Amino acid sequence: MKINRIDASMLKNMFLSGAKRLDKNKEYINELNVFPVPDGDTGTNMTMTIMSAAREVSAIDEPTMASLAKAISQGALRGARGNSGVILSQLFRGFTREIKEQTELDGPVLERALRRASETAYKAVMKPKEGTILTVARGISEKAGDILESSSDLTEAFQKIIEHGNYMLSITPEMLPVLKQAGVIDSGGKGLMTVLEGAYAYMIGEDDAQELDTSSATTNGQPVPERKMGLDEIETADIKFGYCTEFIVMLEKKFDDEDEKQFKAYLSSIGDSIVCVADEDIVKVHVHTNDPGLAIQKGLSYGSLTSMKIDNMREEHHERLFKDAEKLAEEQKKEDEKEASAAVPMKETGFVSISVGEGISKIFQDLGVDFVVEGGQTMNPSTADILDAVEKVHAKTVYVMPNNKNIILAAQQAAELAKDCRVVVIPSTNIPQGIAAIINYIEGETPEENSARMIEEMQKIRSAQVTYSIRDTEIDGKQIKEGDIMGIGDKGLLAVGDDIDQTVIDCVKAMADEDTEIISLYHGADVTDESCSALAEKIGQLCPDCDVEVYNGGQPIYYYVISAE
């Protein structure tokens, strides 16, 4: 099938088909992570990122390039998780910036869009590494430059681009020795190719994008609530206002905070369960009322209406309405919290820390962190999660400690999106570094001075994490079998064994030197206080000049987090 141009409807379905294929293959992509740890999650992070955009895209009934570009870019940007997810969101961001003013996509436009996607992603990474998703994206861009300008058949051109992308993916182990040693290709690059292959499958009629279930993505390990679900029966006698009324106002006049306040007040006078949210040139409205016409008439005073829906709640007792009202009530609660927060003067400084485990979260809170973002098992909150935490701190300057190298880009992206405060990202790569950073903050000094000191001091910390292997592999010349205990340090593998305590001791031996004064053990949920204390005694005998401190971190997956300073 020969295709010369791609319209908005086709692009929408190609995107959803790519998202569906990534979702189906995320576990395989997870398996490609170099370190065979239980929370290796490149596939999961990329899937959650693209699903955030897919939900926005799926909601567009009559797509245009402009509406698709906005939905893909904003959805992926806010849903981005992990380095791979952030880079994927930046690829989408660059691509959509090039297409948003088009009506159709031909070869030259696609070439420019793919080139801009690659350039945008490279710029987002401070120290780009070859042999990663960036390399694959650049290879795709370069191949597109060779063939799209003169191609009259986009299906044939896409096939060649995908073939070249897979070739670039196949040679990533030659660019990154750690991939070659582990016997895997780059997981992020595989994720990107999976998306493109899904899009191409729809293009040639081999896939159905409408089968995509965007509710299958998860948030911090929890399922994303479906948009329409609930109880089968709702007592109609309890319904004060009978019509669930929704519409979007396409603004044709100014609509500032005062207008929004007045609109909400009017809706409150005719109903309840109100949501009125303005975003650039639109206003989303939801109200339960006995006279939908009044709400619609008021909306028309601000502009034209679209996406209108009126449901008679006394007749429709099925699941959809109950859960929708619950969801909208939660959104209204968030709006009320924002309004209440805005009424309180902003403090000068605040802190956000990513954490995992109740014990570690308590340590951060005791050190003065205002908001702890629980990372869950994979410890990968999204850009939107971090941005929400920053806003809740309600401070003029907010320091963010990601405490995981896979969250730093998401935190930096959140800092760019923050509007009402300055966000300073302290690029901590693990929990001990985050603790060291917050300890070395000095009140009264400038953000620049504090940032420099916090980074300098945290980099003096040596750390390791002890967990188990989920597959056989070889790393740093060490043979690893499934089920082996691994000690992973700041720059690679420190120890491998079949005993947790001995692996911890081997890590300490590799980390400690004559200048080491304190060794800290943060034990996980699967280790008892007694076992940790007994291990600490052994380490004390091994390092008699060091203080050995013990903390119940409560983290999952990792038996111990160790620091030496």
Coordinates of C-alpha atoms in Angstrom, one line a residue:
M1 CA 0.0 0.0 0.0
K2 CA 1.5 3.3 -1.2
I3 CA 1.1 6.3 1.1
N4 CA 2.3 9.8 0.1
R5 CA 1.0 11.8 3.0
I6 CA -0.1 11.2 6.6
D7 CA -3.2 13.1 7.9
A8 CA -4.0 13.7 11.5
S9 CA -6.4 10.8 11.8
M10 CA -3.7 8.3 10.6
L11 CA -1.0 9.9 12.8
K12 CA -3.3 9.5 15.8
N13 CA -3.8 5.8 15.1
M14 CA -0.1 5.2 14.3
F15 CA 0.8 6.8 17.7
L16 CA -1.7 4.7 19.6
S17 CA -0.5 1.5 17.7
G18 CA 3.0 2.3 18.7
A19 CA 2.0 2.8 22.3
K20 CA 0.1 -0.5 22.3
R21 CA 3.1 -2.4 21.0
L22 CA 5.3 -0.9 23.6
D23 CA 2.9 -1.8 26.3
K24 CA 2.8 -5.4 25.1
N25 CA 6.6 -5.7 25.1
K26 CA 7.5 -3.8 28.2
E27 CA 8.5 -6.8 30.2
Y28 CA 10.9 -8.0 27.5
I29 CA 12.4 -4.5 27.4
N30 CA 12.8 -4.6 31.2
E31 CA 14.8 -7.8 30.8
L32 CA 17.4 -5.9 28.7
N33 CA 18.6 -3.7 31.6
V34 CA 22.3 -4.2 32.1
F35 CA 22.1 -4.9 35.8
P36 CA 19.7 -7.8 36.3
V37 CA 18.1 -6.3 39.4
P38 CA 14.4 -6.9 40.2
D39 CA 13.4 -3.3 39.6
G40 CA 15.0 -3.0 36.2
D41 CA 12.2 -1.0 34.5
T42 CA 13.1 0.8 31.3
G43 CA 10.2 -0.8 29.5
T44 CA 7.8 0.1 32.4
N45 CA 9.0 3.7 32.5
M46 CA 8.7 4.2 28.7
T47 CA 5.3 2.6 28.7
M48 CA 4.0 4.8 31.5
T49 CA 5.4 7.8 29.7
I50 CA 3.7 7.0 26.3
M51 CA 0.5 5.9 28.0
S52 CA 0.2 9.3 29.6
A53 CA 0.2 10.8 26.1
A54 CA -2.0 8.0 24.7
R55 CA -4.8 8.9 27.1
E56 CA -4.7 12.5 25.9
V57 CA -4.6 11.4 22.3
S58 CA -7.4 8.9 22.7
A59 CA -9.7 11.6 24.0
I60 CA -9.5 13.6 20.7
D61 CA -12.4 12.6 18.5
E62 CA -11.6 14.8 15.5
P63 CA -7.8 15.3 15.6
T64 CA -5.8 18.0 13.9
M65 CA -2.0 18.1 13.8
A66 CA -2.1 21.0 16.3
S67 CA -4.3 19.1 18.8
L68 CA -2.3 15.9 18.4
A69 CA 1.0 17.7 18.9
K70 CA -0.3 19.3 22.1
A71 CA -1.7 16.1 23.5
I72 CA 1.4 14.0 22.7
S73 CA 3.9 16.6 23.9
Q74 CA 2.1 17.6 27.1
G75 CA 0.9 14.1 28.0
A76 CA 4.4 12.6 27.6
L77 CA 6.1 15.5 29.2
R78 CA 4.1 15.3 32.4
G79 CA 4.0 11.5 32.5
A80 CA 7.7 11.0 31.9
R81 CA 9.4 8.5 34.2
G82 CA 13.0 7.6 34.4
N83 CA 15.8 8.7 32.1
S84 CA 14.4 6.6 29.2
G85 CA 10.9 8.1 29.7
V86 CA 12.2 11.6 29.8
I87 CA 14.3 11.1 26.7
L88 CA 11.2 9.6 24.9
S89 CA 9.2 12.6 26.0
Q90 CA 11.8 14.9 24.5
L91 CA 11.8 13.0 21.3
F92 CA 8.0 13.5 21.1
R93 CA 8.5 17.1 22.1
G94 CA 10.9 17.8 19.2
F95 CA 8.8 15.9 16.7
T96 CA 5.5 17.6 17.6
R97 CA 7.1 21.1 17.5
E98 CA 7.8 20.5 13.8
I99 CA 4.4 19.2 12.8
K100 CA 2.0 21.3 14.9
E101 CA 1.4 23.9 12.2
Q102 CA 0.9 21.3 9.4
T103 CA -2.3 19.8 8.0
E104 CA -0.6 16.8 6.5
L105 CA 2.9 15.2 6.8
D106 CA 4.9 14.5 3.7
G107 CA 8.4 13.3 3.3
P108 CA 10.2 16.6 3.8
V109 CA 8.1 17.5 6.9
L110 CA 8.7 14.1 8.5
E111 CA 12.5 14.4 7.8
R112 CA 12.6 17.7 9.6
A113 CA 10.4 16.4 12.5
L114 CA 12.6 13.3 13.0
R115 CA 15.8 15.4 12.9
R116 CA 14.3 17.9 15.4
A117 CA 13.2 15.0 17.7
S118 CA 16.8 13.7 17.8
E119 CA 18.3 17.2 18.4
T120 CA 15.8 18.0 21.2
A121 CA 16.6 14.8 23.0
Y122 CA 20.3 15.2 22.8
K123 CA 20.0 18.8 24.2
A124 CA 18.0 17.5 27.2
V125 CA 20.8 15.2 28.3
M126 CA 23.8 17.0 29.9
K127 CA 26.3 14.3 29.0
P128 CA 24.9 12.2 26.1
K129 CA 26.2 8.7 25.8
E130 CA 26.5 6.8 22.5
G131 CA 25.2 3.3 22.5
T132 CA 21.8 4.4 23.9
I133 CA 18.4 5.4 22.8
L134 CA 19.9 8.7 21.7
T135 CA 22.2 6.9 19.2
V136 CA 19.2 5.0 17.8
A137 CA 17.2 8.2 17.4
R138 CA 20.1 9.9 15.7
G139 CA 20.5 7.0 13.3
I140 CA 16.8 7.2 12.5
S141 CA 17.1 10.9 11.8
E142 CA 20.1 10.5 9.6
K143 CA 18.5 7.7 7.5
A144 CA 15.3 9.9 7.2
G145 CA 17.5 12.7 5.9
D146 CA 18.9 10.4 3.2
I147 CA 15.6 9.1 1.8
L148 CA 12.5 11.2 2.9
E149 CA 13.3 14.3 0.9
S150 CA 13.0 12.5 -2.4
S151 CA 10.6 9.6 -1.4
S152 CA 7.1 9.5 -2.8
D153 CA 6.2 6.3 -0.9
L154 CA 6.2 6.8 2.9
T155 CA 5.6 3.2 3.6
E156 CA 8.7 2.1 1.8
A157 CA 10.7 5.0 3.4
F158 CA 9.5 4.0 6.9
Q159 CA 10.5 0.4 6.3
K160 CA 14.0 1.4 5.4
I161 CA 14.2 3.8 8.4
I162 CA 13.1 1.0 10.8
E163 CA 15.6 -1.4 9.2
H164 CA 18.4 1.2 9.8
G165 CA 17.1 1.9 13.3
N166 CA 17.3 -1.8 14.2
Y167 CA 20.8 -1.9 12.7
M168 CA 21.9 1.0 14.9
L169 CA 20.3 -0.8 17.9
S170 CA 22.2 -4.0 17.0
I171 CA 25.6 -2.2 17.3
T172 CA 24.9 -0.4 20.6
P173 CA 26.9 -3.1 22.4
E174 CA 29.9 -2.1 20.3
M175 CA 29.6 1.5 21.6
L176 CA 28.9 0.7 25.3
P177 CA 31.2 -2.1 26.6
V178 CA 28.9 -2.7 29.5
L179 CA 26.1 -3.8 27.0
K180 CA 28.5 -6.1 25.2
Q181 CA 29.7 -7.7 28.5
A182 CA 26.1 -8.3 29.6
G183 CA 25.2 -9.6 26.2
V184 CA 22.2 -7.2 25.6
I185 CA 21.3 -4.4 23.3
D186 CA 20.3 -1.0 24.7
S187 CA 16.9 -1.3 26.4
G188 CA 15.8 2.3 25.7
G189 CA 16.7 2.0 22.0
K190 CA 14.7 -1.2 21.8
G191 CA 11.7 0.7 23.4
L192 CA 12.0 3.4 20.8
M193 CA 12.1 0.9 17.9
T194 CA 9.1 -0.9 19.4
V195 CA 7.1 2.3 19.2
L196 CA 8.1 2.9 15.6
E197 CA 7.4 -0.7 14.6
G198 CA 3.9 -0.4 16.1
A199 CA 3.3 2.8 14.2
Y200 CA 4.5 1.3 11.0
A201 CA 2.3 -1.8 11.5
Y202 CA -0.8 0.4 11.6
M203 CA 0.5 2.3 8.5
I204 CA 0.5 -0.9 6.4
G205 CA -2.7 -2.2 7.9
E206 CA -1.4 -4.9 10.2
D207 CA -2.4 -3.4 13.5
D208 CA -5.5 -1.9 15.1
A209 CA -4.8 1.1 17.3
Q210 CA -8.3 1.1 18.7
E211 CA -7.5 -2.0 20.7
L212 CA -5.2 0.0 23.0
D213 CA -6.3 -0.1 26.7
T214 CA -4.8 3.1 28.1
S215 CA -5.9 2.1 31.6
S216 CA -3.2 -0.6 31.7
A217 CA -0.5 1.8 32.6
T218 CA 0.4 2.2 36.3
T219 CA 1.3 5.1 38.5
N220 CA 3.9 4.3 41.2
G221 CA 3.0 0.7 40.9
Q222 CA -0.8 1.3 41.3
P223 CA -3.2 0.9 38.4
V224 CA -4.4 4.2 36.8
P225 CA -8.1 4.5 37.6
E226 CA -10.3 4.0 34.6
R227 CA -12.2 7.1 33.5
K228 CA -15.7 5.5 33.6
M229 CA -16.3 2.8 36.2
G230 CA -18.2 2.4 39.5
L231 CA -21.2 0.7 41.2
D232 CA -24.1 -0.7 39.3
E233 CA -26.7 0.9 41.5
I234 CA -27.1 4.5 42.7
E235 CA -30.1 5.4 44.8
T236 CA -31.9 8.0 42.7
A237 CA -33.6 9.5 45.7
D238 CA -30.2 10.7 46.9
I239 CA -29.5 12.6 43.7
K240 CA -30.2 16.3 44.3
F241 CA -29.2 17.4 40.9
G242 CA -30.2 15.1 38.1
Y243 CA -28.1 16.0 35.1
C244 CA -24.3 15.4 34.8
T245 CA -23.3 18.2 32.5
E246 CA -19.9 18.5 30.8
F247 CA -18.5 20.7 28.1
I248 CA -15.4 22.5 27.0
V249 CA -15.4 26.3 26.3
M250 CA -13.2 27.3 23.4
L251 CA -12.3 30.8 24.8
E252 CA -13.0 33.8 22.5
K253 CA -12.4 36.5 25.2
K254 CA -10.2 36.9 28.2
F255 CA -10.7 34.5 31.1
D256 CA -8.5 35.3 34.0
D257 CA -8.5 34.1 37.6
E258 CA -11.4 36.5 38.5
D259 CA -13.5 35.2 35.6
E260 CA -12.8 31.6 36.7
K261 CA -13.9 32.5 40.3
Q262 CA -17.1 34.1 39.1
F263 CA -17.9 31.2 36.7
K264 CA -17.4 28.7 39.6
A265 CA -19.7 30.8 41.8
Y266 CA -22.4 30.8 39.2
L267 CA -22.1 27.0 38.7
S268 CA -22.3 26.6 42.5
S269 CA -25.6 28.5 42.5
I270 CA -27.2 26.0 40.1
G271 CA -25.6 22.7 41.1
D272 CA -22.8 20.8 42.7
S273 CA -19.9 18.4 41.9
I274 CA -18.3 21.3 40.1
V275 CA -15.0 21.3 38.1
C276 CA -14.0 24.4 36.3
V277 CA -10.4 24.2 35.1
A278 CA -8.8 26.7 32.6
D279 CA -5.8 25.8 30.5
E280 CA -4.5 28.3 28.0
D281 CA -7.4 28.8 25.5
I282 CA -9.9 26.3 26.8
V283 CA -12.0 25.8 30.0
K284 CA -13.2 22.3 31.1
V285 CA -16.5 22.4 32.9
H286 CA -18.4 19.7 34.8
V287 CA -21.5 20.3 37.0
H288 CA -24.4 18.3 38.3
T289 CA -27.5 20.5 37.9
N290 CA -31.2 20.3 37.3
D291 CA -31.0 22.8 34.4
P292 CA -28.1 22.0 32.0
G293 CA -29.3 24.9 29.7
L294 CA -28.3 27.5 32.3
A295 CA -24.7 26.1 32.6
I296 CA -24.4 25.9 28.8
Q297 CA -25.8 29.5 28.4
K298 CA -23.2 30.8 30.8
G299 CA -20.4 28.9 29.1
L300 CA -21.5 30.5 25.7
S301 CA -20.8 33.9 27.2
Y302 CA -17.1 33.1 27.2
G303 CA -16.8 31.4 23.8
S304 CA -18.0 28.5 21.6
L305 CA -18.6 25.0 23.1
T306 CA -17.4 21.6 22.2
S307 CA -17.4 18.1 23.7
M308 CA -20.8 18.6 25.3
K309 CA -22.3 15.7 27.2
I310 CA -25.4 15.5 29.4
D311 CA -26.3 12.4 31.3
N312 CA -29.5 11.8 33.2
M313 CA -28.2 10.4 36.4
R314 CA -31.6 9.3 37.6
E315 CA -31.9 6.9 34.7
E316 CA -28.3 5.8 34.3
H317 CA -27.5 3.7 37.4
H318 CA -24.5 1.9 35.9
E319 CA -20.9 2.0 37.0
R320 CA -19.6 4.8 34.8
L321 CA -21.3 7.7 36.5
F322 CA -20.5 6.9 40.1
K323 CA -16.7 6.6 39.6
D324 CA -16.6 9.6 37.3
A325 CA -18.2 11.7 40.0
E326 CA -15.7 10.3 42.5
K327 CA -12.8 11.2 40.2
L328 CA -14.1 14.7 39.6
A329 CA -14.7 15.3 43.3
E330 CA -11.0 14.4 43.9
E331 CA -10.0 16.9 41.1
Q332 CA -12.2 19.5 42.8
K333 CA -10.5 18.7 46.2
K334 CA -7.1 19.3 44.5
E335 CA -8.3 22.6 43.2
D336 CA -9.5 23.7 46.6
E337 CA -6.2 22.7 48.1
K338 CA -4.4 24.8 45.6
E339 CA -6.6 27.8 46.3
A340 CA -6.1 27.3 50.1
S341 CA -2.3 27.1 49.5
A342 CA -2.3 30.2 47.4
A343 CA -3.8 32.2 50.3
V344 CA -0.9 31.3 52.5
P345 CA 2.3 33.4 52.1
M346 CA 5.1 31.4 50.4
K347 CA 8.1 30.5 52.7
E348 CA 11.6 31.2 51.5
T349 CA 12.9 27.6 51.2
G350 CA 11.5 24.1 50.9
F351 CA 12.7 20.6 50.2
V352 CA 11.4 17.7 48.2
S353 CA 13.0 14.2 48.4
I354 CA 12.3 11.0 46.6
S355 CA 12.3 8.1 49.0
V356 CA 11.5 4.4 49.2
G357 CA 10.6 2.7 52.5
E358 CA 9.0 4.1 55.6
G359 CA 12.2 4.3 57.6
I360 CA 14.1 6.2 55.0
S361 CA 11.1 8.6 54.5
K362 CA 11.1 9.2 58.2
I363 CA 14.8 10.1 58.2
F364 CA 14.2 12.7 55.4
Q365 CA 11.3 14.1 57.3
D366 CA 13.3 14.4 60.5
L367 CA 16.0 16.2 58.6
G368 CA 13.5 18.9 57.5
V369 CA 12.3 17.7 54.1
D370 CA 8.8 19.2 53.5
F371 CA 7.5 16.6 51.0
V372 CA 8.6 13.1 50.5
V373 CA 7.6 11.5 47.2
E374 CA 7.3 7.7 47.7
G375 CA 8.9 6.1 44.8
G376 CA 7.4 2.7 45.2
Q377 CA 9.2 -0.5 44.2
T378 CA 10.8 1.0 41.1
M379 CA 11.3 4.4 42.7
N380 CA 10.4 6.2 39.5
P381 CA 7.9 9.0 40.1
S382 CA 6.8 11.0 37.0
T383 CA 7.6 14.6 36.1
A384 CA 4.1 15.4 37.1
D385 CA 4.5 13.7 40.5
I386 CA 7.6 15.7 41.3
L387 CA 6.0 19.0 40.0
D388 CA 3.0 18.4 42.2
A389 CA 5.2 17.9 45.3
V390 CA 7.1 21.1 44.5
E391 CA 3.9 23.0 44.3
K392 CA 2.6 21.6 47.6
V393 CA 5.8 22.8 49.4
H394 CA 4.7 26.4 48.6
A395 CA 8.2 28.0 48.8
K396 CA 10.0 30.5 46.7
T397 CA 13.0 28.2 46.3
V398 CA 12.6 24.4 46.4
Y399 CA 15.5 22.0 46.5
V400 CA 14.8 18.6 45.0
M401 CA 16.8 15.5 45.8
P402 CA 16.0 12.7 43.2
N403 CA 18.2 10.1 45.1
N404 CA 18.3 7.9 42.0
K405 CA 20.2 8.5 38.7
N406 CA 17.1 7.4 36.8
I407 CA 15.0 10.2 38.3
I408 CA 17.3 13.2 37.8
L409 CA 16.1 14.0 34.3
A410 CA 12.4 13.9 35.4
A411 CA 13.3 16.2 38.3
Q412 CA 15.1 18.6 35.9
Q413 CA 12.1 18.5 33.6
A414 CA 9.8 19.3 36.6
A415 CA 12.0 22.3 37.4
E416 CA 11.5 23.7 33.9
L417 CA 7.8 23.3 34.2
A418 CA 7.5 25.0 37.6
K419 CA 6.0 28.5 37.3
D420 CA 5.7 30.0 40.7
C421 CA 9.0 29.1 42.3
R422 CA 12.7 28.4 41.6
V423 CA 13.5 24.7 41.7
V424 CA 17.1 23.6 42.4
V425 CA 17.7 20.0 41.5
I426 CA 20.5 18.4 43.6
P427 CA 21.5 15.5 41.3
S428 CA 21.8 12.9 44.1
T429 CA 22.0 9.3 42.7
N430 CA 21.2 7.4 45.8
I431 CA 19.7 7.7 49.3
P432 CA 23.0 8.3 51.2
Q433 CA 23.8 11.2 48.8
G434 CA 20.4 12.7 49.4
I435 CA 20.9 12.5 53.1
A436 CA 24.3 14.1 52.9
A437 CA 22.9 16.9 50.7
I438 CA 20.2 17.9 53.1
I439 CA 22.5 17.8 56.1
N440 CA 24.9 20.3 54.3
Y441 CA 22.2 22.9 53.5
I442 CA 22.9 26.2 55.4
E443 CA 20.1 28.6 56.0
G444 CA 20.8 32.1 54.8
E445 CA 23.1 31.3 52.0
T446 CA 22.2 31.7 48.4
P447 CA 20.8 28.8 46.3
E448 CA 24.0 28.9 44.3
E449 CA 26.2 28.6 47.4
N450 CA 24.0 25.9 48.9
S451 CA 23.8 23.9 45.7
A452 CA 27.5 23.9 45.2
R453 CA 28.1 22.8 48.8
M454 CA 25.4 20.1 48.9
I455 CA 26.7 18.6 45.6
E456 CA 30.3 18.7 46.8
E457 CA 29.6 17.0 50.1
M458 CA 27.3 14.4 48.7
Q459 CA 29.9 13.4 46.2
K460 CA 32.2 12.4 49.0
I461 CA 29.9 9.6 50.0
R462 CA 30.6 6.1 48.7
S463 CA 27.6 3.9 48.6
A464 CA 26.3 0.4 47.5
Q465 CA 23.0 -1.4 47.2
V466 CA 22.6 -5.1 47.9
T467 CA 20.0 -7.1 46.1
Y468 CA 19.5 -10.3 44.1
S469 CA 19.9 -11.2 40.4
I470 CA 16.9 -12.1 38.3
R471 CA 19.0 -13.7 35.5
D472 CA 22.4 -15.1 34.5
T473 CA 24.8 -12.6 33.1
E474 CA 28.4 -11.3 33.3
I475 CA 29.3 -7.8 34.6
D476 CA 32.8 -6.3 35.2
G477 CA 34.3 -9.8 34.6
K478 CA 32.2 -11.4 37.3
Q479 CA 29.9 -14.3 36.5
I480 CA 26.4 -13.8 38.0
K481 CA 23.8 -16.5 38.3
E482 CA 20.1 -16.1 38.8
G483 CA 19.4 -15.7 42.5
D484 CA 23.0 -14.6 43.4
I485 CA 23.4 -11.7 45.8
M486 CA 24.9 -8.6 44.2
G487 CA 26.5 -5.5 45.7
I488 CA 26.2 -2.6 43.2
G489 CA 28.4 0.4 43.9
D490 CA 28.5 4.0 42.5
K491 CA 30.5 3.0 39.5
G492 CA 29.6 -0.7 39.0
L493 CA 29.5 -4.1 40.6
L494 CA 31.4 -4.4 43.9
A495 CA 30.6 -8.0 45.0
V496 CA 28.7 -11.1 44.0
G497 CA 28.0 -14.1 46.3
D498 CA 25.4 -16.4 47.6
D499 CA 25.1 -14.9 51.1
I500 CA 23.7 -11.5 52.0
D501 CA 25.9 -10.7 55.0
Q502 CA 29.1 -11.8 53.2
T503 CA 28.2 -9.7 50.1
V504 CA 27.7 -6.7 52.4
I505 CA 31.0 -7.3 54.0
D506 CA 32.7 -7.6 50.6
C507 CA 31.1 -4.3 49.6
V508 CA 32.4 -2.6 52.8
K509 CA 35.9 -3.9 52.1
A510 CA 35.7 -2.4 48.6
M511 CA 34.4 1.0 49.9
A512 CA 36.2 1.7 53.1
D513 CA 39.7 3.1 53.4
E514 CA 41.9 4.7 56.0
D515 CA 40.0 7.9 55.9
T516 CA 36.6 6.3 56.4
E517 CA 35.0 7.4 59.7
I518 CA 31.3 6.3 59.4
I519 CA 29.7 3.3 57.8
S520 CA 25.9 3.3 57.7
L521 CA 23.6 0.4 57.0
Y522 CA 20.0 1.0 56.0
H523 CA 18.3 -2.4 56.1
G524 CA 15.3 -3.3 53.9
A525 CA 11.9 -4.7 54.6
D526 CA 13.2 -8.3 54.2
V527 CA 15.9 -7.9 56.9
T528 CA 15.2 -8.0 60.7
D529 CA 16.7 -5.5 63.1
E530 CA 18.5 -8.4 64.9
S531 CA 20.1 -9.6 61.7
C532 CA 21.3 -6.1 60.8
S533 CA 22.7 -5.5 64.3
A534 CA 24.6 -8.8 64.1
L535 CA 26.0 -7.8 60.8
A536 CA 27.0 -4.3 62.1
E537 CA 29.0 -6.0 64.9
K538 CA 31.0 -8.0 62.3
I539 CA 31.6 -4.8 60.3
G540 CA 32.7 -3.0 63.5
Q541 CA 35.3 -5.8 64.0
L542 CA 36.4 -5.5 60.4
C543 CA 36.7 -1.6 60.7
P544 CA 37.5 -0.9 64.3
D545 CA 38.3 2.8 63.7
C546 CA 34.8 3.4 62.1
D547 CA 31.5 4.1 63.7
V548 CA 28.9 1.7 62.3
E549 CA 25.4 3.1 62.3
V550 CA 22.2 1.1 61.7
Y551 CA 18.9 2.3 60.4
N552 CA 15.6 0.5 59.5
G553 CA 15.1 1.8 56.0
G554 CA 12.2 -0.5 55.2
Q555 CA 13.0 -0.4 51.4
P556 CA 11.8 -3.2 49.2
I557 CA 14.0 -5.2 46.8
Y558 CA 17.3 -4.0 48.3
Y559 CA 18.4 -5.9 51.4
Y560 CA 20.8 -3.2 52.3
V561 CA 21.8 0.3 51.3
I562 CA 25.3 1.1 52.5
S563 CA 27.3 4.3 52.8
A564 CA 30.8 5.1 53.8
E565 CA 32.1 8.5 54.6

